[in-house]
Amino acid sequence: GESVGLHLPTLSVQEGDNSIINCAYSNSASDYFIWYKQESGKGPQFIIDIRSNMDKRQGQRVTVLLNKTVKHLSLQIAATQPGDSAVYFCAEIPYAGGTSYGKLTFGQGTILTVHP
Amino acid sequence: GAGVSQSPSNKVTEKGKDVELRCDPISGHTALYWYRQSLGQGLEFLIYFQGNSAPDKSGLPSDRFSAERTGGSVSTLTIQRTQQEDSAVYLCASSLNPGLVFGPGELFFGEGSRLTVL
């Protein structure tokens, strides 16, 4: 079946470095993508989202890039901090011909570890 | 409350027993979701509520799983005759409205209920 998956299960970086977390998706009908951060013992927390009619969106220290040609999504974190250590999930919603609800398909997750 | 509240935070039960997991969404949020996160896995959609109705329950893994929502607020996920493969973290999320527009419409997740079936 169609799914959203991640290339790298773990990523270790030094504090201050930039981090890039990648995600591949297979559903060409995907219309809306979200990155979530999940810290140990907590629920996922929204980071940033992007719609399929865009290829880049920036937030505070984070940038999401979308390449629809190769069905690839990435999350860039600038000046990574120890507090950024968590599991990062990409998620997608296919276009539903109108308003969609939060039926997300999640990737497997990438563990980001930031060393001081 | 300030966020999505779930109880119990941890539940250990014996195989074959029934369990109930509770979710209190953010006040005013009309949409409520249940997801399941198994060890080492991503999150799987279980069911979506809009108000007290469940227009999408396609993710419920078997007829042992059921959920209800009352008063457009609290939801209960019930698992009957639990099996070991039901062990997981069950996450509840709510959103202000079901229609996702670019930007908010984001889901707010609770901290989950960890279920262990012995």
Tab-separated table of C-alpha atoms in Angstrom:
chain	number	residue	atom	x	y	z
A	1	GLY	CA	0.000	0.000	0.000
A	2	GLU	CA	0.985	3.610	-0.152
A	3	SER	CA	2.975	4.902	2.753
A	4	VAL	CA	5.181	7.619	4.049
A	5	GLY	CA	8.625	6.569	5.175
A	6	LEU	CA	11.956	7.906	6.336
A	7	HIS	CA	15.397	7.330	4.879
A	8	LEU	CA	17.362	7.514	8.133
A	9	PRO	CA	16.174	6.129	11.431
A	10	THR	CA	18.779	7.960	13.542
A	11	LEU	CA	20.690	11.208	13.265
A	12	SER	CA	23.345	12.494	15.647
A	13	VAL	CA	24.601	16.060	15.447
A	14	GLN	CA	26.646	18.485	17.487
A	15	GLU	CA	24.975	21.442	19.134
A	16	GLY	CA	24.980	24.385	16.781
A	17	ASP	CA	25.070	22.300	13.625
A	18	ASN	CA	22.246	22.256	11.131
A	19	SER	CA	20.145	19.082	10.944
A	20	ILE	CA	18.345	17.648	7.957
A	21	ILE	CA	15.718	14.961	8.383
A	22	ASN	CA	14.356	13.291	5.273
A	23	CYS	CA	11.099	11.631	4.380
A	24	ALA	CA	9.928	9.821	1.260
A	25	TYR	CA	6.289	9.448	0.405
A	26	SER	CA	4.666	7.269	-2.213
A	27	ASN	CA	1.141	8.666	-2.453
A	28	SER	CA	1.124	11.046	-5.390
A	29	ALA	CA	-2.261	12.332	-4.228
A	30	SER	CA	-0.720	13.706	-1.046
A	31	ASP	CA	-1.760	17.304	-0.649
A	32	TYR	CA	-0.688	18.342	2.794
A	33	PHE	CA	2.398	17.455	4.799
A	34	ILE	CA	3.230	18.014	8.430
A	35	TRP	CA	6.296	17.506	10.568
A	36	TYR	CA	5.844	16.485	14.188
A	37	LYS	CA	8.303	16.314	17.061
A	38	GLN	CA	7.790	13.738	19.780
A	39	GLU	CA	9.740	13.851	23.015
A	40	SER	CA	9.945	10.842	25.274
A	41	GLY	CA	6.679	10.205	27.103
A	42	LYS	CA	4.820	12.938	25.274
A	43	GLY	CA	2.469	13.175	22.358
A	44	PRO	CA	3.563	14.502	18.965
A	45	GLN	CA	3.887	18.253	18.709
A	46	PHE	CA	3.247	20.177	15.503
A	47	ILE	CA	6.349	21.810	14.041
A	48	ILE	CA	5.551	23.012	10.562
A	49	ASP	CA	3.345	22.147	7.611
A	50	ILE	CA	3.382	22.610	3.866
A	51	ARG	CA	0.857	22.249	1.106
A	52	SER	CA	1.594	20.558	-2.203
A	53	ASN	CA	1.401	23.835	-4.145
A	54	MET	CA	4.509	25.045	-2.342
A	55	ASP	CA	8.074	23.775	-2.378
A	56	LYS	CA	9.437	25.579	0.659
A	57	ARG	CA	8.153	26.988	3.892
A	58	GLN	CA	10.078	28.531	6.761
A	59	GLY	CA	9.358	28.793	10.431
A	60	GLN	CA	11.426	29.692	13.413
A	61	ARG	CA	14.738	27.818	12.922
A	62	VAL	CA	12.955	25.239	10.777
A	63	THR	CA	12.444	24.937	7.056
A	64	VAL	CA	10.430	22.313	5.218
A	65	LEU	CA	11.256	21.501	1.607
A	66	LEU	CA	8.942	19.577	-0.670
A	67	ASN	CA	10.075	17.982	-3.917
A	68	LYS	CA	7.010	16.549	-5.603
A	69	THR	CA	8.990	15.272	-8.569
A	70	VAL	CA	10.766	12.701	-6.440
A	71	LYS	CA	8.158	12.625	-3.656
A	72	HIS	CA	10.561	13.798	-1.037
A	73	LEU	CA	10.095	15.933	2.045
A	74	SER	CA	12.772	17.286	4.336
A	75	LEU	CA	12.950	19.165	7.594
A	76	GLN	CA	15.905	21.432	8.202
A	77	ILE	CA	16.655	22.605	11.705
A	78	ALA	CA	19.119	25.468	12.004
A	79	ALA	CA	21.537	25.780	14.915
A	80	THR	CA	20.338	22.552	16.479
A	81	GLN	CA	20.048	22.616	20.263
A	82	PRO	CA	19.966	19.814	22.841
A	83	GLY	CA	16.261	20.571	23.325
A	84	ASP	CA	15.700	19.527	19.739
A	85	SER	CA	16.557	15.927	20.616
A	86	ALA	CA	13.419	13.923	19.916
A	87	VAL	CA	11.788	11.650	17.372
A	88	TYR	CA	10.647	13.470	14.258
A	89	PHE	CA	7.764	12.202	12.159
A	90	CYS	CA	6.555	13.314	8.800
A	91	ALA	CA	2.865	12.867	8.067
A	92	GLU	CA	0.668	13.387	5.060
A	93	ILE	CA	-2.941	13.784	4.092
A	94	PRO	CA	-4.134	13.021	0.587
A	95	TYR	CA	-6.310	15.494	-1.197
A	96	ALA	CA	-9.941	14.734	-0.452
A	97	GLY	CA	-11.651	17.052	-2.875
A	98	GLY	CA	-12.369	19.697	-0.312
A	99	THR	CA	-11.732	20.066	3.335
A	100	SER	CA	-9.802	17.227	4.844
A	101	TYR	CA	-9.739	16.061	8.392
A	102	GLY	CA	-6.849	14.878	10.470
A	103	LYS	CA	-6.515	11.372	9.121
A	104	LEU	CA	-2.774	11.409	8.881
A	105	THR	CA	-0.450	8.766	7.533
A	106	PHE	CA	2.746	8.919	9.556
A	107	GLY	CA	6.245	7.871	8.644
A	108	GLN	CA	8.308	5.630	10.886
A	109	GLY	CA	10.215	8.437	12.554
A	110	THR	CA	13.816	9.612	12.859
A	111	ILE	CA	15.576	9.833	16.190
A	112	LEU	CA	17.545	13.073	16.420
A	113	THR	CA	20.221	13.247	19.108
A	114	VAL	CA	21.987	16.544	19.714
A	115	HIS	CA	25.291	16.369	21.570
A	116	PRO	CA	26.407	19.385	23.619
B	1	GLY	CA	-8.108	22.203	30.404
B	2	ALA	CA	-5.155	23.671	28.685
B	3	GLY	CA	-4.424	20.601	26.621
B	4	VAL	CA	-5.711	17.190	25.654
B	5	SER	CA	-5.940	15.023	28.734
B	6	GLN	CA	-5.829	11.238	28.672
B	7	SER	CA	-6.323	8.668	31.378
B	8	PRO	CA	-5.012	6.382	32.593
B	9	SER	CA	-1.459	7.251	31.631
B	10	ASN	CA	-0.466	3.631	32.140
B	11	LYS	CA	-2.587	0.499	32.172
B	12	VAL	CA	-1.417	-3.060	32.689
B	13	THR	CA	-4.001	-5.739	32.100
B	14	GLU	CA	-4.245	-9.447	31.596
B	15	LYS	CA	-5.031	-10.988	28.261
B	16	GLY	CA	-8.761	-11.341	27.795
B	17	LYS	CA	-9.750	-8.423	30.000
B	18	ASP	CA	-11.584	-5.344	28.749
B	19	VAL	CA	-10.056	-1.878	29.058
B	20	GLU	CA	-11.369	1.641	28.699
B	21	LEU	CA	-9.214	4.605	27.792
B	22	ARG	CA	-10.481	8.133	28.239
B	23	CYS	CA	-9.787	11.343	26.370
B	24	ASP	CA	-10.713	14.895	27.324
B	25	PRO	CA	-10.128	17.127	24.300
B	26	ILE	CA	-9.355	20.804	24.367
B	27	SER	CA	-12.506	22.739	25.172
B	28	GLY	CA	-14.307	23.821	22.030
B	29	HIS	CA	-12.534	21.412	19.722
B	30	THR	CA	-15.144	19.713	17.598
B	31	ALA	CA	-12.886	17.107	16.001
B	32	LEU	CA	-11.359	14.265	17.992
B	33	TYR	CA	-9.088	11.474	16.869
B	34	TRP	CA	-7.634	8.287	18.266
B	35	TYR	CA	-4.275	7.031	17.079
B	36	ARG	CA	-2.197	4.044	18.135
B	37	GLN	CA	1.571	3.964	18.419
B	38	SER	CA	3.138	0.558	18.727
B	39	LEU	CA	6.702	0.058	19.961
B	40	GLY	CA	9.123	1.232	17.329
B	41	GLN	CA	6.319	2.102	14.940
B	42	GLY	CA	4.748	5.249	13.704
B	43	LEU	CA	1.287	6.359	14.524
B	44	GLU	CA	-1.743	4.613	13.064
B	45	PHE	CA	-5.094	6.308	12.668
B	46	LEU	CA	-7.939	4.539	14.441
B	47	ILE	CA	-11.054	6.713	14.402
B	48	TYR	CA	-12.255	10.262	13.827
B	49	PHE	CA	-15.127	12.002	15.587
B	50	GLN	CA	-16.888	15.128	14.463
B	51	GLY	CA	-19.076	16.055	17.374
B	52	ASN	CA	-20.536	12.805	18.666
B	53	SER	CA	-20.517	11.116	15.276
B	54	ALA	CA	-17.716	8.975	13.885
B	55	PRO	CA	-17.668	9.456	10.112
B	56	ASP	CA	-14.431	7.525	9.805
B	57	LYS	CA	-13.707	4.486	11.915
B	58	SER	CA	-11.735	2.718	9.226
B	59	GLY	CA	-8.617	2.355	11.348
B	60	LEU	CA	-10.144	0.266	14.123
B	61	PRO	CA	-8.223	-3.027	13.833
B	62	SER	CA	-11.034	-5.382	14.804
B	63	ASP	CA	-14.518	-5.518	16.235
B	64	ARG	CA	-12.968	-5.766	19.686
B	65	PHE	CA	-12.253	-2.057	19.387
B	66	SER	CA	-14.968	0.550	19.804
B	67	ALA	CA	-15.166	4.197	20.705
B	68	GLU	CA	-17.777	6.696	21.626
B	69	ARG	CA	-17.971	10.385	22.291
B	70	THR	CA	-20.587	12.100	24.376
B	71	GLY	CA	-21.604	15.729	24.673
B	72	GLY	CA	-19.221	16.611	21.891
B	73	SER	CA	-16.446	16.336	24.415
B	74	VAL	CA	-15.120	13.291	26.269
B	75	SER	CA	-14.336	10.169	24.296
B	76	THR	CA	-13.784	6.612	25.458
B	77	LEU	CA	-11.893	3.957	23.525
B	78	THR	CA	-12.848	0.448	24.612
B	79	ILE	CA	-10.870	-2.676	23.836
B	80	GLN	CA	-12.619	-5.928	24.612
B	81	ARG	CA	-10.891	-9.243	25.264
B	82	THR	CA	-7.472	-7.645	25.031
B	83	GLN	CA	-4.670	-9.452	23.239
B	84	GLN	CA	-0.925	-9.006	23.596
B	85	GLU	CA	-0.741	-7.349	20.186
B	86	ASP	CA	-2.974	-4.594	21.567
B	87	SER	CA	-0.062	-3.379	23.680
B	88	ALA	CA	0.729	0.124	22.502
B	89	VAL	CA	0.402	3.790	23.352
B	90	TYR	CA	-3.047	5.074	22.483
B	91	LEU	CA	-2.981	8.748	21.600
B	92	CYS	CA	-5.911	11.091	21.431
B	93	ALA	CA	-5.857	14.335	19.481
B	94	SER	CA	-8.297	17.149	18.918
B	95	SER	CA	-8.573	20.057	16.537
B	96	LEU	CA	-10.660	23.166	16.473
B	97	ASN	CA	-12.458	22.172	13.321
B	98	PRO	CA	-12.233	19.224	10.966
B	99	GLY	CA	-11.408	21.117	7.846
B	100	LEU	CA	-7.738	21.541	7.403
B	101	VAL	CA	-6.727	24.811	5.927
B	102	PHE	CA	-3.200	25.790	5.300
B	103	GLY	CA	-1.895	26.681	8.710
B	104	PRO	CA	-3.829	25.891	11.859
B	105	GLY	CA	-6.222	23.037	11.872
B	106	GLU	CA	-3.324	21.258	13.436
B	107	LEU	CA	-3.966	18.369	15.719
B	108	PHE	CA	-3.151	18.740	19.386
B	109	PHE	CA	-2.122	15.434	20.892
B	110	GLY	CA	-2.398	14.223	24.455
B	111	GLU	CA	0.435	12.370	26.147
B	112	GLY	CA	-1.199	9.019	25.519
B	113	SER	CA	-2.290	5.991	27.480
B	114	ARG	CA	0.295	3.218	27.545
B	115	LEU	CA	-1.435	-0.163	27.481
B	116	THR	CA	0.439	-3.327	28.351
B	117	VAL	CA	-1.337	-6.638	27.908
B	118	LEU	CA	0.328	-9.500	29.761
